[in-house]
Coordinates of C-alpha atoms and ligand atoms in Angstrom, one line a residue:
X40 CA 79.5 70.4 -3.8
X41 CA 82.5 71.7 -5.5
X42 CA 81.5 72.1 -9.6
X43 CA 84.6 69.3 -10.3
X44 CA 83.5 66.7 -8.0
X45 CA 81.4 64.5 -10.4
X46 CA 77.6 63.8 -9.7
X47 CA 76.9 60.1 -9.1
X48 CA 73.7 58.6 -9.1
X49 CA 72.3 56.0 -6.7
X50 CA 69.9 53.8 -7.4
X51 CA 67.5 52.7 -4.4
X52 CA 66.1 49.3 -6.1
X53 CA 68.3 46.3 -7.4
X54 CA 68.5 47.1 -11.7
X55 CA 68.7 44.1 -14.0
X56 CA 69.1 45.5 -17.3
X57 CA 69.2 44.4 -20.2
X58 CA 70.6 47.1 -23.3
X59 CA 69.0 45.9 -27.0
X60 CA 70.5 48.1 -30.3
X61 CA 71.8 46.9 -33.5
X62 CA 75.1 46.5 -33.7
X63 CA 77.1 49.7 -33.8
X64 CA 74.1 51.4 -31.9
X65 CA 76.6 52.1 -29.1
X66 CA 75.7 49.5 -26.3
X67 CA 79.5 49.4 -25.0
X68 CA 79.4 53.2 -24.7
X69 CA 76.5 53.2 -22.9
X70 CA 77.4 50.6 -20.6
X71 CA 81.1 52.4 -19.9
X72 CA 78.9 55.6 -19.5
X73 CA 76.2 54.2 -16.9
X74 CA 79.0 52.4 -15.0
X75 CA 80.7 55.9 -14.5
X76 CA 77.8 57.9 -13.4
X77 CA 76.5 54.8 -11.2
X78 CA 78.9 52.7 -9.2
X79 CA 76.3 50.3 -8.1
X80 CA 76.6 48.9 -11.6
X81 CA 78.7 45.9 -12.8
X82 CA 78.5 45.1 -16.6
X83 CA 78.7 41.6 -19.2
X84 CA 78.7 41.9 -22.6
X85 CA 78.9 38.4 -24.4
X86 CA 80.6 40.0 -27.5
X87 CA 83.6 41.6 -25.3
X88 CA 84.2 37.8 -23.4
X89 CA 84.2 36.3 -26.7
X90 CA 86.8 39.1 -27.8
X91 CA 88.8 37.8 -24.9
X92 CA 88.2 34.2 -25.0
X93 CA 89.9 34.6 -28.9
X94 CA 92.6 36.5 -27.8
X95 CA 93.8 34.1 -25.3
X96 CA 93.6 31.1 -28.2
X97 CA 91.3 28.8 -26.2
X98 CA 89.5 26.1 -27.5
X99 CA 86.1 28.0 -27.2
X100 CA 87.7 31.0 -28.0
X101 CA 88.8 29.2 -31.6
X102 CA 85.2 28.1 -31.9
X103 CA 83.4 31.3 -31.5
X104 CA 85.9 33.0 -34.2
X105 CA 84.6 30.7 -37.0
X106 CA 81.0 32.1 -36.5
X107 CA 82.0 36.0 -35.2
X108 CA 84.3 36.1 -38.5
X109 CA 80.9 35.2 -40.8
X110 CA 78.5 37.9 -38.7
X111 CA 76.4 34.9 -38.0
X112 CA 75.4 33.9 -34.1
X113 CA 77.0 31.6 -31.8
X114 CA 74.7 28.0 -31.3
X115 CA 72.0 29.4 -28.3
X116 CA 73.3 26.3 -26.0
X117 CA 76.6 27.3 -26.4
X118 CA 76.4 31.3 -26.3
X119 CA 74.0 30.5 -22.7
X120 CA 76.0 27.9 -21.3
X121 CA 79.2 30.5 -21.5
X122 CA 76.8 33.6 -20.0
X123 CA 74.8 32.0 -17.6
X124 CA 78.3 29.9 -15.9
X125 CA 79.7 33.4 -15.5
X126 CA 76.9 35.1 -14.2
X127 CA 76.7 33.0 -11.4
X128 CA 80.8 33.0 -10.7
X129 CA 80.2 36.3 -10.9
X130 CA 77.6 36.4 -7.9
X131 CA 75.1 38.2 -10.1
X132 CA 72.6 35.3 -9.1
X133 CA 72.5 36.9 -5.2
X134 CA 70.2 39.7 -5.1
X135 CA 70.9 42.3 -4.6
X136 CA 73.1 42.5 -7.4
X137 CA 73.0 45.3 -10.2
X138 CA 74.0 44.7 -13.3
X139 CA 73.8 44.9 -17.1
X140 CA 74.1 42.5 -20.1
X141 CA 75.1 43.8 -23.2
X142 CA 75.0 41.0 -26.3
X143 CA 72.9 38.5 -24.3
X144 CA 70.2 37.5 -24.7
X145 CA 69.7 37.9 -28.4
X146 CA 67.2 35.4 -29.4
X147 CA 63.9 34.3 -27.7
X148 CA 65.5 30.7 -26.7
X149 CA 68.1 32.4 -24.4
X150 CA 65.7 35.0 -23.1
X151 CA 63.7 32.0 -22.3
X152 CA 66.6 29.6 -20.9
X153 CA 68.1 32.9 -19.0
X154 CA 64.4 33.3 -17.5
X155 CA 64.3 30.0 -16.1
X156 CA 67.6 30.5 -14.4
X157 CA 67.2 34.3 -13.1
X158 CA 63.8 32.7 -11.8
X159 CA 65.1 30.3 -9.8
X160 CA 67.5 32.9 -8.1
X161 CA 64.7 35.6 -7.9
X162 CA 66.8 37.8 -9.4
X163 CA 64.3 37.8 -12.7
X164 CA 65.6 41.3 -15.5
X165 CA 63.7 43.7 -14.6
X166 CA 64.3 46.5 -17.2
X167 CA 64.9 46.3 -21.1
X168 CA 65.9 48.8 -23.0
X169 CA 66.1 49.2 -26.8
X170 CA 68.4 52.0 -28.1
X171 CA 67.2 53.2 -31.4
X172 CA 69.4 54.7 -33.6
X173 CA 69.5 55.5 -37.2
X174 CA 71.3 52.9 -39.6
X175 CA 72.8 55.5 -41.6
X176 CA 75.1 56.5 -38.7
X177 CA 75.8 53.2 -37.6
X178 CA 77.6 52.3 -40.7
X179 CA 80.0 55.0 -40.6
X180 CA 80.9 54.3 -37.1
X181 CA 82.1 50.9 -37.4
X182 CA 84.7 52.1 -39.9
X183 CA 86.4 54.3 -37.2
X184 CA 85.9 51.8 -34.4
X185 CA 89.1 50.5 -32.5
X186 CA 88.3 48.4 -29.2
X187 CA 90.5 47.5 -26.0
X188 CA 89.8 43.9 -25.7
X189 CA 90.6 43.3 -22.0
X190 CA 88.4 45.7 -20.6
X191 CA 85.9 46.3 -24.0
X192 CA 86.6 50.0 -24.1
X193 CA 85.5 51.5 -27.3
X194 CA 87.0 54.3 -29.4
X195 CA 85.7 56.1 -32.4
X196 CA 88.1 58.1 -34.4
X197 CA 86.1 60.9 -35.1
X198 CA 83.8 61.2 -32.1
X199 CA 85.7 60.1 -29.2
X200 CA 89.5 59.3 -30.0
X201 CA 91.8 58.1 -27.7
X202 CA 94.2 60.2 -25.7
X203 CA 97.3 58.5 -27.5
X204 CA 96.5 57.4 -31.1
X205 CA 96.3 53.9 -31.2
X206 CA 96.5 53.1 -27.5
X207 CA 94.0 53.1 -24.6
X208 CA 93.5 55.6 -22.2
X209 CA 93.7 53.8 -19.1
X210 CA 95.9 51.0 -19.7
X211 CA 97.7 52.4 -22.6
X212 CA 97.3 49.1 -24.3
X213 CA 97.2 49.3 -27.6
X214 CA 93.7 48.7 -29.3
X215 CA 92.5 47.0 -31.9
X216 CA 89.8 46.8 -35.0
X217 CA 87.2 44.2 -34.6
X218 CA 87.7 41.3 -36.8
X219 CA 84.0 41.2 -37.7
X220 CA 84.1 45.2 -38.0
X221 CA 84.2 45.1 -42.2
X222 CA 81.6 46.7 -44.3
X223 CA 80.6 42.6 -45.5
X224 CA 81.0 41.3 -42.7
X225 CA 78.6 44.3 -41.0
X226 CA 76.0 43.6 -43.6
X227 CA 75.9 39.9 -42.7
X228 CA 75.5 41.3 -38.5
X229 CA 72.5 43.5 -39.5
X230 CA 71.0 41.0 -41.1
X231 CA 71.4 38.5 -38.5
X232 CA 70.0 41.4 -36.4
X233 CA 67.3 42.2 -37.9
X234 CA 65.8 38.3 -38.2
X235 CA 66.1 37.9 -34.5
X236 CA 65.7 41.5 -32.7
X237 CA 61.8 41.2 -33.7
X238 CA 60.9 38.1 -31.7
X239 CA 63.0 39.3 -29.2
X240 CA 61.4 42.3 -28.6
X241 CA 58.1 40.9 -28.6
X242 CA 59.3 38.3 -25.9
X243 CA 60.1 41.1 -23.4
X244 CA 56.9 43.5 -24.7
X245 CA 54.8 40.6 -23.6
X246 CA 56.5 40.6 -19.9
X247 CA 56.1 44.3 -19.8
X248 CA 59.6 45.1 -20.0
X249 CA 60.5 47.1 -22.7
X250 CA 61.5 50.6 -23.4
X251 CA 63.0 52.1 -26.3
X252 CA 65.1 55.4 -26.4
X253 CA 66.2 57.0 -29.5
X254 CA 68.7 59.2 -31.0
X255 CA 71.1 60.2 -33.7
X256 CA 74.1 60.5 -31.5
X257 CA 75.3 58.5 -28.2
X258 CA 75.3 62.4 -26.9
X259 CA 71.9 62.3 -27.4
X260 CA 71.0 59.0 -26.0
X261 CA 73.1 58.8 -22.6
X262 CA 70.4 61.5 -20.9
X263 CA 67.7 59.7 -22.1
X264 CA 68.7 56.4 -21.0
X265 CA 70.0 57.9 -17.0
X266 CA 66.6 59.2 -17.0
X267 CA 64.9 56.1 -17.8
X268 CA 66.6 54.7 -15.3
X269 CA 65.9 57.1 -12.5
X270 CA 62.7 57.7 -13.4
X271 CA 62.1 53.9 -12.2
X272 CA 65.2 52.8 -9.9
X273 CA 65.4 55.8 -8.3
X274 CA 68.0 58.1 -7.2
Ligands
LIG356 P1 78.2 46.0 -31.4 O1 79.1 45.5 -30.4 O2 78.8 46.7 -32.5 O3 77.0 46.8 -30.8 P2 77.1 43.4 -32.0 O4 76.0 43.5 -31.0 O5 76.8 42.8 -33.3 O6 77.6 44.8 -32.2 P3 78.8 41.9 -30.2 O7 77.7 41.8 -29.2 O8 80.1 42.3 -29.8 O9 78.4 42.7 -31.5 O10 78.9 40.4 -30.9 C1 79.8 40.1 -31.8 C2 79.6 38.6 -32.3 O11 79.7 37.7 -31.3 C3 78.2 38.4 -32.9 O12 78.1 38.7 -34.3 C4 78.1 36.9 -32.7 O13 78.8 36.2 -33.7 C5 78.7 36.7 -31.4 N1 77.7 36.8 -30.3 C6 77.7 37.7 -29.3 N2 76.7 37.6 -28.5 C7 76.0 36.5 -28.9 C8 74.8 35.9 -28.5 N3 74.1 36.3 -27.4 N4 74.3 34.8 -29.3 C9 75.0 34.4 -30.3 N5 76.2 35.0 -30.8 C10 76.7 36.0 -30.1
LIG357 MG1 79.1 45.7 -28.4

């Protein structure tokens, strides 16, 4: 292998993952990382379909701004009606799919209504992952975050800017700040967090699915997380 041809990993098992993190804790760069370095992999995140059902001014979309705009979570009915009706559009009820949800579920009464329909396909999660990072460089992040709504890219001014200022690198779209992305409205998101995350967590310790990596940096993290992945998918 030539030292510019890019190593890919392939996983030999079927991954249903779920990524856990505060908000800011870099779940979309993970995800855009782990879809590069394994092709296997498809990706949802709730809050990037929300993003787009606002932009295009549906009804729904109109709804879910009156709740993202306060930092406070979507009804659970409504949040796992949405998810659930695109995974299976989606075919991510058929095993063998692989795939990741970023942003759902956060509470225990979607991990428990999700359970009940992942069951019925027997296509159950089967890994959960917590990232742990630091709060102190989560705050400073948001500030220099810009997004590409259609596809959920993320940018970061200081650590990982785009190409063009102000425009995607793929699309060359031009990119946005979140609407929820304000230091009050951030507060209000941690907080929200924090009240749910614990049960949460304790809902997928009890199944025996969690892991937790941490780190300062999403640097530090990515190997961490690949490994984790390996280690139990296979490669
Ligand atoms: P980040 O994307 O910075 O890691 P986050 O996890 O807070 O942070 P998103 O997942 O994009 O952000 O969610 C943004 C908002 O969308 C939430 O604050 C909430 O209003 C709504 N939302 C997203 N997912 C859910 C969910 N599973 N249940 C209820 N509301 C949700
Ligand atoms: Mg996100």
């Amino acid at each position: 292998m030539t030292a510019n041809v890019k190593q890919i990993t392939r996983l030999l098992k079927p991954l249903r993952l779920l990524l856990l993190g505060p908000p800011g804790s870099g779940k979309g760069t993970q995800t855009s990382r782990l879809l590069k370095q394994i092709p296997q992999l498809s990706s949802l995140s709730s809050g990037d379909i929300l993003r787009q059902e606002i932009k295009s001014e549906s009804k729904f979309g109109r709804e879910a701004a009156t709740y993202i705009a306060q930092g406070k979570l979507l009804p659970d009915d409504l949040i796992t009606q949405l998810i659930t009706f695109r995974l299976s559009t989606m075919g991510w009820l058929r095993p063998p799919a692989t795939w990741l949800l970023d942003g759902f579920p956060r509470t225990t009464a979607q991990a428990s209504a999700l359970d009940g329909v992942l069951k019925q396909h027997n296509a159950d999660l089967n890994l959960v992952v917590e990232l742990d990072v630091p709060e102190s460089a989560i705050l400073e992040r948001i500030e220099n975050r810009y997004v590409h709504v259609p596809s959920g890219r993320v940018y970061n001014l200081q650590y990982n800017p785009p190409k063009v200022p102000g425009l995607d690198d793929i699309t060359g779209e031009p990119l946005t700040k979140r609407l929820d992305d304000t230091v009050e409205v951030f507060k209000k998101r941690i907080e929200e967090y924090k009240k749910t995350n614990e049960p949460l967590k304790e809902y997928y310790k009890k199944s025996g699915l969690l892991s937790t990596v941490s780190g300062e940096s999403s640097d530090i993290i990515f190997p961490k997380l690949l490994n984790l992945i390996t280690s139990k998918f296979g490669h």
